[in-house]
Tab-separated table of C-alpha atoms and ligand atoms in Angstrom:
chain	number	residue	atom	x	y	z
Y	1	MET	CA	3.521	8.526	45.805
Y	2	GLN	CA	1.627	11.487	44.419
Y	3	PHE	CA	1.107	12.129	40.778
Y	4	ARG	CA	1.054	15.794	40.069
Y	5	THR	CA	-1.038	17.060	37.260
Y	6	ALA	CA	0.642	18.894	34.468
Y	7	PRO	CA	-0.500	22.485	34.019
Y	8	PHE	CA	-1.690	21.748	30.502
Y	9	ASN	CA	-3.346	18.493	31.417
Y	10	ASN	CA	-6.799	19.636	30.452
Y	11	THR	CA	-6.075	21.600	27.348
Y	12	PRO	CA	-9.376	21.085	25.570
Y	13	ILE	CA	-8.719	21.289	21.870
Y	14	VAL	CA	-5.745	22.187	19.839
Y	15	PRO	CA	-4.614	25.621	18.913
Y	16	TYR	CA	-5.692	26.010	15.343
Y	17	MET	CA	-3.501	28.191	13.235
Y	18	GLY	CA	-3.645	26.725	9.786
Y	19	LYS	CA	-2.463	23.470	11.324
Y	20	PRO	CA	-4.479	20.272	11.162
Y	21	TYR	CA	-7.168	19.902	13.758
Y	22	ILE	CA	-6.695	17.057	16.174
Y	23	ASP	CA	-8.535	16.160	19.337
Y	24	PHE	CA	-6.202	15.842	22.345
Y	25	THR	CA	-8.797	14.010	24.413
Y	26	ALA	CA	-9.151	11.311	21.777
Y	27	VAL	CA	-5.368	10.851	21.523
Y	28	LYS	CA	-5.016	10.604	25.320
Y	29	ALA	CA	-7.864	8.091	25.495
Y	30	ALA	CA	-6.446	5.973	22.670
Y	31	VAL	CA	-2.818	5.599	23.759
Y	32	THR	CA	-1.428	4.154	26.977
Y	33	MET	CA	1.870	5.034	28.656
Y	34	ILE	CA	2.923	1.415	28.060
Y	35	GLN	CA	2.410	1.779	24.312
Y	36	VAL	CA	4.450	4.965	24.282
Y	37	LEU	CA	7.261	3.492	26.400
Y	38	ALA	CA	7.266	0.448	24.095
Y	39	HIS	CA	7.417	2.743	21.073
Y	40	TYR	CA	10.664	4.213	22.429
Y	41	GLY	CA	11.954	0.728	23.367
Y	42	LEU	CA	11.939	1.762	27.040
Y	43	MET	CA	9.918	-1.069	28.563
Y	44	PRO	CA	13.063	-3.134	29.378
Y	45	THR	CA	14.339	-0.216	31.525
Y	46	MET	CA	11.167	-0.156	33.652
Y	47	SER	CA	10.256	-2.393	36.540
Y	48	ALA	CA	6.725	-3.090	37.674
Y	49	LYS	CA	5.607	-1.897	41.150
Y	50	LYS	CA	2.377	-1.896	43.154
Y	51	ASN	CA	1.149	-5.246	41.813
Y	52	GLY	CA	1.752	-4.104	38.280
Y	53	GLU	CA	-0.185	-0.831	38.658
Y	54	ALA	CA	2.941	1.297	38.446
Y	55	LEU	CA	6.259	1.330	36.611
Y	56	GLU	CA	9.547	2.757	37.809
Y	57	GLY	CA	12.796	3.412	36.029
Y	58	PRO	CA	15.432	5.969	35.061
Y	59	CYS	CA	13.943	9.114	33.531
Y	60	PRO	CA	14.149	8.972	29.734
Y	61	ILE	CA	13.430	12.695	29.417
Y	62	HIS	CA	16.468	14.064	31.219
Y	63	ARG	CA	18.311	10.771	30.644
Y	64	GLY	CA	18.777	10.122	34.329
Y	65	THR	CA	20.224	6.916	35.718
Y	66	SER	CA	18.591	6.421	39.113
Y	67	PRO	CA	16.153	3.492	38.823
Y	68	ASP	CA	13.317	5.065	40.840
Y	69	GLN	CA	13.232	8.696	39.717
Y	70	PHE	CA	10.651	8.219	36.971
Y	71	LYS	CA	7.262	6.759	37.880
Y	72	VAL	CA	4.281	5.793	35.769
Y	73	SER	CA	0.772	5.107	37.029
Y	74	ILE	CA	-0.891	2.615	34.686
Y	75	PRO	CA	-4.506	3.173	35.856
Y	76	LYS	CA	-4.096	6.967	35.695
Y	77	ASN	CA	-2.067	6.779	32.473
Y	78	CYS	CA	0.324	9.454	33.690
Y	79	TRP	CA	3.967	9.912	34.648
Y	80	ASN	CA	6.183	11.916	36.961
Y	81	CYS	CA	9.916	12.608	37.192
Y	82	PHE	CA	10.921	13.257	40.797
Y	83	SER	CA	14.464	14.177	39.811
Y	84	GLU	CA	15.781	16.851	37.460
Y	85	CYS	CA	12.571	17.376	35.424
Y	86	ARG	CA	10.398	17.837	38.553
Y	87	CYS	CA	7.275	17.555	36.470
Y	88	GLY	CA	4.825	15.074	35.169
Y	89	GLY	CA	1.723	14.767	33.084
Y	90	ASN	CA	-0.265	12.664	30.701
Y	91	VAL	CA	0.810	10.570	27.764
Y	92	LEU	CA	0.703	13.532	25.391
Y	93	ASP	CA	2.917	15.623	27.682
Y	94	PHE	CA	5.397	12.759	27.812
Y	95	VAL	CA	5.702	12.526	24.031
Y	96	ALA	CA	5.991	16.323	23.780
Y	97	LYS	CA	8.946	16.234	26.222
Y	98	MET	CA	10.596	13.288	24.504
Y	99	GLU	CA	10.226	14.805	21.041
Y	100	ASP	CA	10.932	18.324	22.264
Y	101	CYS	CA	7.838	19.627	20.503
Y	102	ASP	CA	4.490	21.126	21.504
Y	103	ALA	CA	1.470	19.024	22.485
Y	104	HIS	CA	-0.145	19.609	19.120
Y	105	GLU	CA	2.822	18.208	17.227
Y	106	ALA	CA	2.994	15.333	19.746
Y	107	ALA	CA	-0.654	14.505	19.034
Y	108	ILE	CA	0.012	14.460	15.295
Y	109	ARG	CA	3.003	12.148	15.718
Y	110	MET	CA	1.093	9.792	18.026
Y	111	ASN	CA	-1.764	9.649	15.537
Y	112	GLU	CA	0.745	8.441	12.955
Y	113	TRP	CA	2.764	6.052	15.142
Y	114	PHE	CA	-0.261	4.276	16.538
Y	115	ASP	CA	-2.399	4.639	13.448
Y	116	LEU	CA	-5.230	6.173	15.432
Y	117	GLY	CA	-7.069	7.295	12.340
Y	118	LEU	CA	-8.018	10.604	13.971
Y	119	GLU	CA	-8.804	12.593	10.903
Y	120	LYS	CA	-7.659	16.121	10.685
Y	121	GLN	CA	-10.291	18.480	9.404
Y	122	PRO	CA	-10.316	22.154	8.782
Y	123	ALA	CA	-11.928	23.940	11.699
Y	124	PRO	CA	-15.435	25.103	10.771
Y	125	GLN	CA	-14.448	28.763	10.482
Y	126	ASP	CA	-11.672	27.819	8.125
Y	127	GLU	CA	-13.794	26.032	5.588
Y	128	GLY	CA	-12.986	27.305	2.199
Y	129	ARG	CA	-9.477	28.294	3.135
Y	130	LEU	CA	-8.138	24.778	3.246
Y	131	GLY	CA	-10.669	23.358	0.824
Y	132	ASN	CA	-11.740	19.787	1.324
Y	133	ALA	CA	-11.105	17.891	4.516
Y	134	VAL	CA	-7.890	15.930	4.446
Y	135	THR	CA	-7.450	12.689	6.262
Y	136	PHE	CA	-4.508	10.708	7.447
Y	137	GLY	CA	-4.082	7.435	9.188
Y	138	SER	CA	-6.260	4.664	7.888
Y	139	GLN	CA	-9.814	5.382	6.910
Y	140	PRO	CA	-12.439	2.798	7.763
Y	141	LYS	CA	-13.214	1.003	4.535
Y	142	HIS	CA	-16.914	0.723	5.277
Y	143	SER	CA	-17.546	4.399	5.757
Y	144	GLY	CA	-17.076	7.478	3.732
Y	145	SER	CA	-17.963	9.807	6.564
Y	146	VAL	CA	-15.582	11.337	9.036
Y	147	ARG	CA	-15.633	9.648	12.403
Y	148	GLU	CA	-16.247	11.456	15.666
Y	149	SER	CA	-12.702	11.522	16.962
Y	150	ALA	CA	-13.715	11.839	20.613
Y	151	ASN	CA	-15.557	8.545	20.357
Y	152	MET	CA	-12.519	6.753	19.029
Y	153	PRO	CA	-10.812	5.244	22.050
Y	154	SER	CA	-8.668	2.709	20.193
Y	155	PRO	CA	-6.933	2.158	16.882
Y	156	PRO	CA	-9.115	0.838	14.077
Y	157	GLU	CA	-9.612	-2.907	14.151
Y	158	PRO	CA	-8.528	-4.439	10.868
Y	159	GLU	CA	-11.272	-6.455	9.210
Y	160	PRO	CA	-11.098	-10.001	10.552
Y	161	PRO	CA	-10.595	-12.398	7.661
Y	162	ALA	CA	-13.108	-15.171	7.173
Y	163	GLY	CA	-12.289	-18.335	9.070
Y	164	LYS	CA	-12.229	-19.743	12.542
Y	165	GLU	CA	-9.601	-20.203	15.191
Y	166	GLU	CA	-9.864	-23.972	15.237
Y	167	PRO	CA	-6.799	-26.166	15.257
Y	168	ASN	CA	-5.700	-27.483	11.866
Y	169	ALA	CA	-5.346	-31.253	11.813
Y	170	PRO	CA	-1.856	-32.528	10.941
Y	171	LEU	CA	-1.645	-33.629	7.308
Y	172	LYS	CA	-1.486	-37.331	6.574
Y	173	PHE	CA	0.678	-36.717	3.518
Y	174	ALA	CA	3.450	-34.443	2.319
Y	175	LEU	CA	3.777	-33.044	-1.207
Y	176	LYS	CA	6.421	-34.892	-3.174
Y	177	TYR	CA	8.595	-33.928	-6.109
Y	178	LEU	CA	8.709	-30.218	-5.271
Y	179	GLN	CA	11.341	-28.458	-7.338
Y	180	PRO	CA	13.517	-26.470	-4.881
Y	181	ASP	CA	15.721	-24.839	-7.524
Y	182	HIS	CA	12.901	-22.940	-9.247
Y	183	ALA	CA	13.995	-19.527	-10.547
Y	184	TYR	CA	11.374	-17.669	-8.486
Y	185	ILE	CA	12.926	-18.833	-5.198
Y	186	ALA	CA	16.292	-17.433	-6.260
Y	187	GLU	CA	14.560	-14.284	-7.519
Y	188	ARG	CA	13.246	-13.673	-4.006
Y	189	GLY	CA	16.839	-13.836	-2.768
Y	190	LEU	CA	16.590	-17.214	-1.074
Y	191	THR	CA	19.447	-19.735	-1.186
Y	192	ALA	CA	19.168	-23.471	-1.811
Y	193	ALA	CA	19.905	-24.079	1.878
Y	194	THR	CA	16.977	-21.842	2.933
Y	195	ALA	CA	14.659	-23.554	0.429
Y	196	GLU	CA	15.706	-26.901	1.856
Y	197	GLU	CA	15.241	-25.864	5.495
Y	198	PHE	CA	11.738	-24.549	4.789
Y	199	GLY	CA	10.922	-27.408	2.432
Y	200	LEU	CA	9.655	-25.161	-0.340
Y	201	GLY	CA	9.616	-25.886	-4.027
Y	202	PHE	CA	7.664	-25.493	-7.245
Y	203	CYS	CA	4.722	-27.862	-7.398
Y	204	LYS	CA	3.732	-29.487	-10.699
Y	205	ARG	CA	0.701	-31.534	-9.728
Y	206	GLY	CA	-2.368	-31.402	-7.540
Y	207	THR	CA	-4.149	-28.424	-6.000
Y	208	MET	CA	-0.920	-26.414	-5.655
Y	209	ALA	CA	0.160	-27.076	-9.249
Y	210	GLY	CA	1.936	-24.121	-10.826
Y	211	ARG	CA	2.757	-22.568	-7.459
Y	212	ILE	CA	5.669	-22.495	-5.031
Y	213	ALA	CA	4.471	-24.696	-2.161
Y	214	ILE	CA	5.404	-23.442	1.313
Y	215	PRO	CA	4.891	-25.997	4.126
Y	216	ILE	CA	3.107	-24.657	7.213
Y	217	HIS	CA	3.642	-26.302	10.589
Y	218	ASN	CA	1.760	-25.823	13.816
Y	219	ALA	CA	3.461	-24.608	17.012
Y	220	GLU	CA	4.397	-28.199	17.874
Y	221	GLY	CA	6.068	-28.728	14.513
Y	222	ALA	CA	3.469	-30.922	12.776
Y	223	LEU	CA	2.846	-30.218	9.084
Y	224	VAL	CA	-0.697	-28.804	8.835
Y	225	GLY	CA	-0.889	-27.367	5.319
Y	226	TYR	CA	0.765	-25.679	2.370
Y	227	ALA	CA	0.538	-22.142	1.111
Y	228	GLY	CA	0.966	-21.804	-2.638
Y	229	ARG	CA	2.659	-18.676	-4.008
Y	230	LEU	CA	2.187	-17.895	-7.656
Y	231	PRO	CA	5.655	-17.324	-9.136
Y	232	GLY	CA	5.588	-13.894	-10.691
Y	233	GLU	CA	2.922	-11.231	-10.684
Y	234	PRO	CA	-0.598	-12.271	-9.773
Y	235	THR	CA	-3.669	-11.321	-11.800
Y	236	GLU	CA	-7.155	-10.650	-10.519
Y	237	LYS	CA	-8.317	-14.174	-11.312
Y	238	ARG	CA	-5.260	-15.843	-9.856
Y	239	PRO	CA	-4.481	-14.543	-6.384
Y	240	LYS	CA	-0.916	-14.326	-5.125
Y	241	TYR	CA	-1.436	-16.917	-2.395
Y	242	LYS	CA	-3.595	-19.947	-2.102
Y	243	LEU	CA	-4.294	-21.836	1.120
Y	244	PRO	CA	-5.990	-25.231	1.312
Y	245	GLU	CA	-9.754	-25.099	1.541
Y	246	GLY	CA	-10.856	-25.055	5.183
Y	247	PHE	CA	-7.409	-24.088	6.472
Y	248	HIS	CA	-7.617	-21.931	9.614
Y	249	LYS	CA	-4.874	-19.348	9.194
Y	250	LEU	CA	-5.948	-17.569	12.388
Y	251	SER	CA	-4.753	-20.626	14.335
Y	252	GLU	CA	-1.165	-20.727	13.087
Y	253	VAL	CA	1.936	-18.582	13.364
Y	254	PHE	CA	4.283	-19.405	10.494
Y	255	ASN	CA	7.741	-20.654	11.569
Y	256	LEU	CA	6.888	-20.626	15.278
Y	257	HIS	CA	8.047	-24.227	15.736
Y	258	ARG	CA	11.552	-23.321	14.496
Y	259	ALA	CA	11.619	-20.070	16.477
Y	260	ARG	CA	10.720	-21.995	19.625
Y	261	ARG	CA	13.697	-24.304	19.150
Y	262	VAL	CA	16.130	-21.366	19.303
Y	263	ALA	CA	16.780	-21.298	23.007
Y	264	ASP	CA	18.387	-17.889	23.387
Y	265	ASN	CA	16.951	-14.663	24.688
Y	266	SER	CA	16.781	-12.943	21.325
Y	267	PRO	CA	13.543	-11.090	20.576
Y	268	LEU	CA	10.759	-12.706	18.594
Y	269	ILE	CA	10.437	-10.772	15.326
Y	270	VAL	CA	6.918	-10.678	13.895
Y	271	VAL	CA	6.503	-9.926	10.192
Y	272	GLU	CA	3.575	-10.279	7.785
Y	273	GLY	CA	4.727	-12.636	5.047
Y	274	PHE	CA	6.326	-16.018	4.411
Y	275	PHE	CA	9.142	-14.528	2.345
Y	276	ASP	CA	9.916	-11.939	5.035
Y	277	VAL	CA	10.375	-14.804	7.494
Y	278	MET	CA	12.591	-16.821	5.171
Y	279	LYS	CA	14.745	-13.834	4.205
Y	280	LEU	CA	15.311	-12.837	7.836
Y	281	TRP	CA	15.953	-16.457	8.842
Y	282	GLN	CA	18.588	-16.695	6.104
Y	283	LEU	CA	20.300	-13.551	7.390
Y	284	GLY	CA	20.527	-14.975	10.901
Y	285	TRP	CA	17.314	-13.787	12.592
Y	286	LYS	CA	16.160	-17.321	13.388
Y	287	ARG	CA	13.370	-16.213	15.717
Y	288	THR	CA	11.232	-14.620	13.004
Y	289	VAL	CA	7.590	-15.586	12.574
Y	290	SER	CA	4.612	-14.346	10.585
Y	291	LEU	CA	0.872	-14.099	10.965
Y	292	MET	CA	0.058	-15.036	7.342
Y	293	GLY	CA	-1.733	-11.751	6.890
Y	294	SER	CA	-2.312	-8.523	8.714
Y	295	TYR	CA	-4.795	-9.622	11.356
Y	296	LEU	CA	-3.914	-10.683	14.901
Y	297	SER	CA	-6.235	-13.385	16.264
Y	298	ALA	CA	-6.614	-14.344	19.927
Y	299	THR	CA	-4.629	-17.521	19.212
Y	300	HIS	CA	-1.842	-15.490	17.603
Y	301	GLU	CA	-1.828	-13.200	20.633
Y	302	ARG	CA	-1.390	-16.142	23.020
Y	303	LEU	CA	1.311	-17.868	20.950
Y	304	LEU	CA	3.325	-14.682	20.385
Y	305	THR	CA	3.136	-13.681	24.042
Y	306	GLU	CA	4.463	-17.081	25.122
Y	307	ALA	CA	7.295	-17.101	22.591
Y	308	GLY	CA	8.222	-13.473	23.306
Y	309	GLN	CA	8.287	-13.736	27.105
Y	310	SER	CA	12.072	-13.961	27.536
Y	311	GLY	CA	13.396	-11.706	24.791
Y	312	GLY	CA	10.457	-9.463	23.966
Y	313	ILE	CA	8.694	-8.959	20.650
Y	314	ILE	CA	9.613	-6.781	17.685
Y	315	LEU	CA	6.845	-5.795	15.264
Y	316	LEU	CA	8.256	-5.349	11.755
Y	317	PHE	CA	5.239	-4.938	9.510
Y	318	ASP	CA	4.799	-3.657	5.976
Y	319	GLU	CA	4.676	0.122	5.753
Y	320	ASP	CA	1.195	0.377	4.278
Y	321	ASP	CA	-2.323	0.953	5.632
Y	322	ALA	CA	-2.997	-2.695	6.482
Y	323	GLY	CA	0.442	-3.151	8.054
Y	324	ARG	CA	0.155	0.002	10.162
Y	325	ALA	CA	-3.347	-0.872	11.371
Y	326	CYS	CA	-2.256	-4.366	12.407
Y	327	ARG	CA	0.910	-2.995	14.033
Y	328	ALA	CA	-1.062	-0.527	16.165
Y	329	LYS	CA	-3.548	-3.160	17.234
Y	330	ALA	CA	-0.845	-5.751	17.939
Y	331	LEU	CA	1.124	-3.233	20.003
Y	332	GLN	CA	-1.938	-2.350	22.032
Y	333	ARG	CA	-2.778	-5.982	22.713
Y	334	LEU	CA	0.710	-7.400	23.291
Y	335	ALA	CA	2.384	-4.563	25.200
Y	336	THR	CA	0.636	-5.361	28.467
Y	337	LYS	CA	1.905	-8.954	28.341
Y	338	ALA	CA	5.441	-8.717	26.930
Y	339	PHE	CA	8.084	-6.149	26.024
Y	340	VAL	CA	7.131	-4.934	22.576
Y	341	LYS	CA	9.115	-2.757	20.215
Y	342	VAL	CA	7.768	-1.320	16.997
Y	343	VAL	CA	10.122	-0.940	14.060
Y	344	PRO	CA	8.533	1.305	11.415
Y	345	LEU	CA	10.016	1.350	7.914
Y	346	SER	CA	11.042	4.667	6.462
Y	347	ARG	CA	9.574	4.274	2.961
Y	348	GLU	CA	5.870	4.044	2.176
Y	349	GLY	CA	5.105	0.614	0.731
Y	350	ALA	CA	8.316	-0.962	2.081
Y	351	GLN	CA	8.270	-4.553	3.279
Y	352	PRO	CA	11.006	-6.346	5.236
Y	353	ASP	CA	12.083	-8.833	2.557
Y	354	HIS	CA	12.718	-6.019	0.073
Y	355	LEU	CA	15.169	-4.288	2.395
Y	356	THR	CA	18.900	-4.782	1.956
Y	357	GLU	CA	20.869	-6.692	4.559
Y	358	GLU	CA	22.475	-3.406	5.588
Y	359	GLU	CA	19.100	-1.726	6.116
Y	360	LEU	CA	17.870	-4.676	8.166
Y	361	ARG	CA	21.017	-4.649	10.316
Y	362	SER	CA	20.440	-0.985	11.087
Y	363	LEU	CA	16.881	-1.723	12.223
Y	364	LEU	CA	17.182	-4.995	14.133
Y	365	PRO	CA	19.305	-6.171	17.068
W	1	ZN	ZN1	13.474	13.574	34.470
């Protein structure tokens, strides 16, 4: 099998005609064909060949049906359609064909989808015309300077939160006298049955006093801690969530023990928050789990890959900088081990548990 090179494979830098500047080389280096196929939900249509070094399937560009007309080389990060299209190319060419746009527009879209953080800058000769440099994607928090895009082979790594990936010991007690009919639980759209299933309730005494206590179990189903959510709006002094001192949140995936018990082939839906999980669970998506934040640890990666082996994984993160950065990183790390689909939300700032049932049904299988 020969992979032909697209005629515009080595286009050095973008045409610049008042459009944002973006480095093709950096985009090609940052995004794999697997990530792009996963973005379009095409991984289930592909089968692995050559000891996993190649993929074969029907051509998504001309919407062919023959299972071996479209071939992808994973080490070369390129593709070829041996049927109607009779062409091939790199990852950027593929997106341009799929989106029916030019390579420049494809690069801009990929920068957004995968949160590459490749800043667009006015070209030097255009300084003054466009004024100050504009940026998109997420900016590294530690730096005010513009990064060298060519040296940016992967999406930005979200700051790892403090803590270790050690197992949390099962608790020797359980909180008693939690009030499950607290107004805040109903305010978040959860029913009494959901509150009961998840064991949550308003806590009046102890370290979680004045908060809604949310039990956290490990993958085996043992109770390992409680998260406390302040009912109402948090202030600077009183954070929204409180975890027990010494709790290792990088070691747990919330609701994984329940998701594991659902023995069907439905996808594992990964969200960011406790309330996203509970809302989706209530609406029938029983295999929904969360990371308790927007950072994917090595333990998370292993647990999600195992649980998503049969039905694949859907990433449904908050539509904000932290959510997009985690989504891009999670996609990059999980897509080589399981079928992964990204579901972006259409509104900036949106989060899954604020969506209506109708909106969720239009997004999720
Ligand atoms: Zn084709």
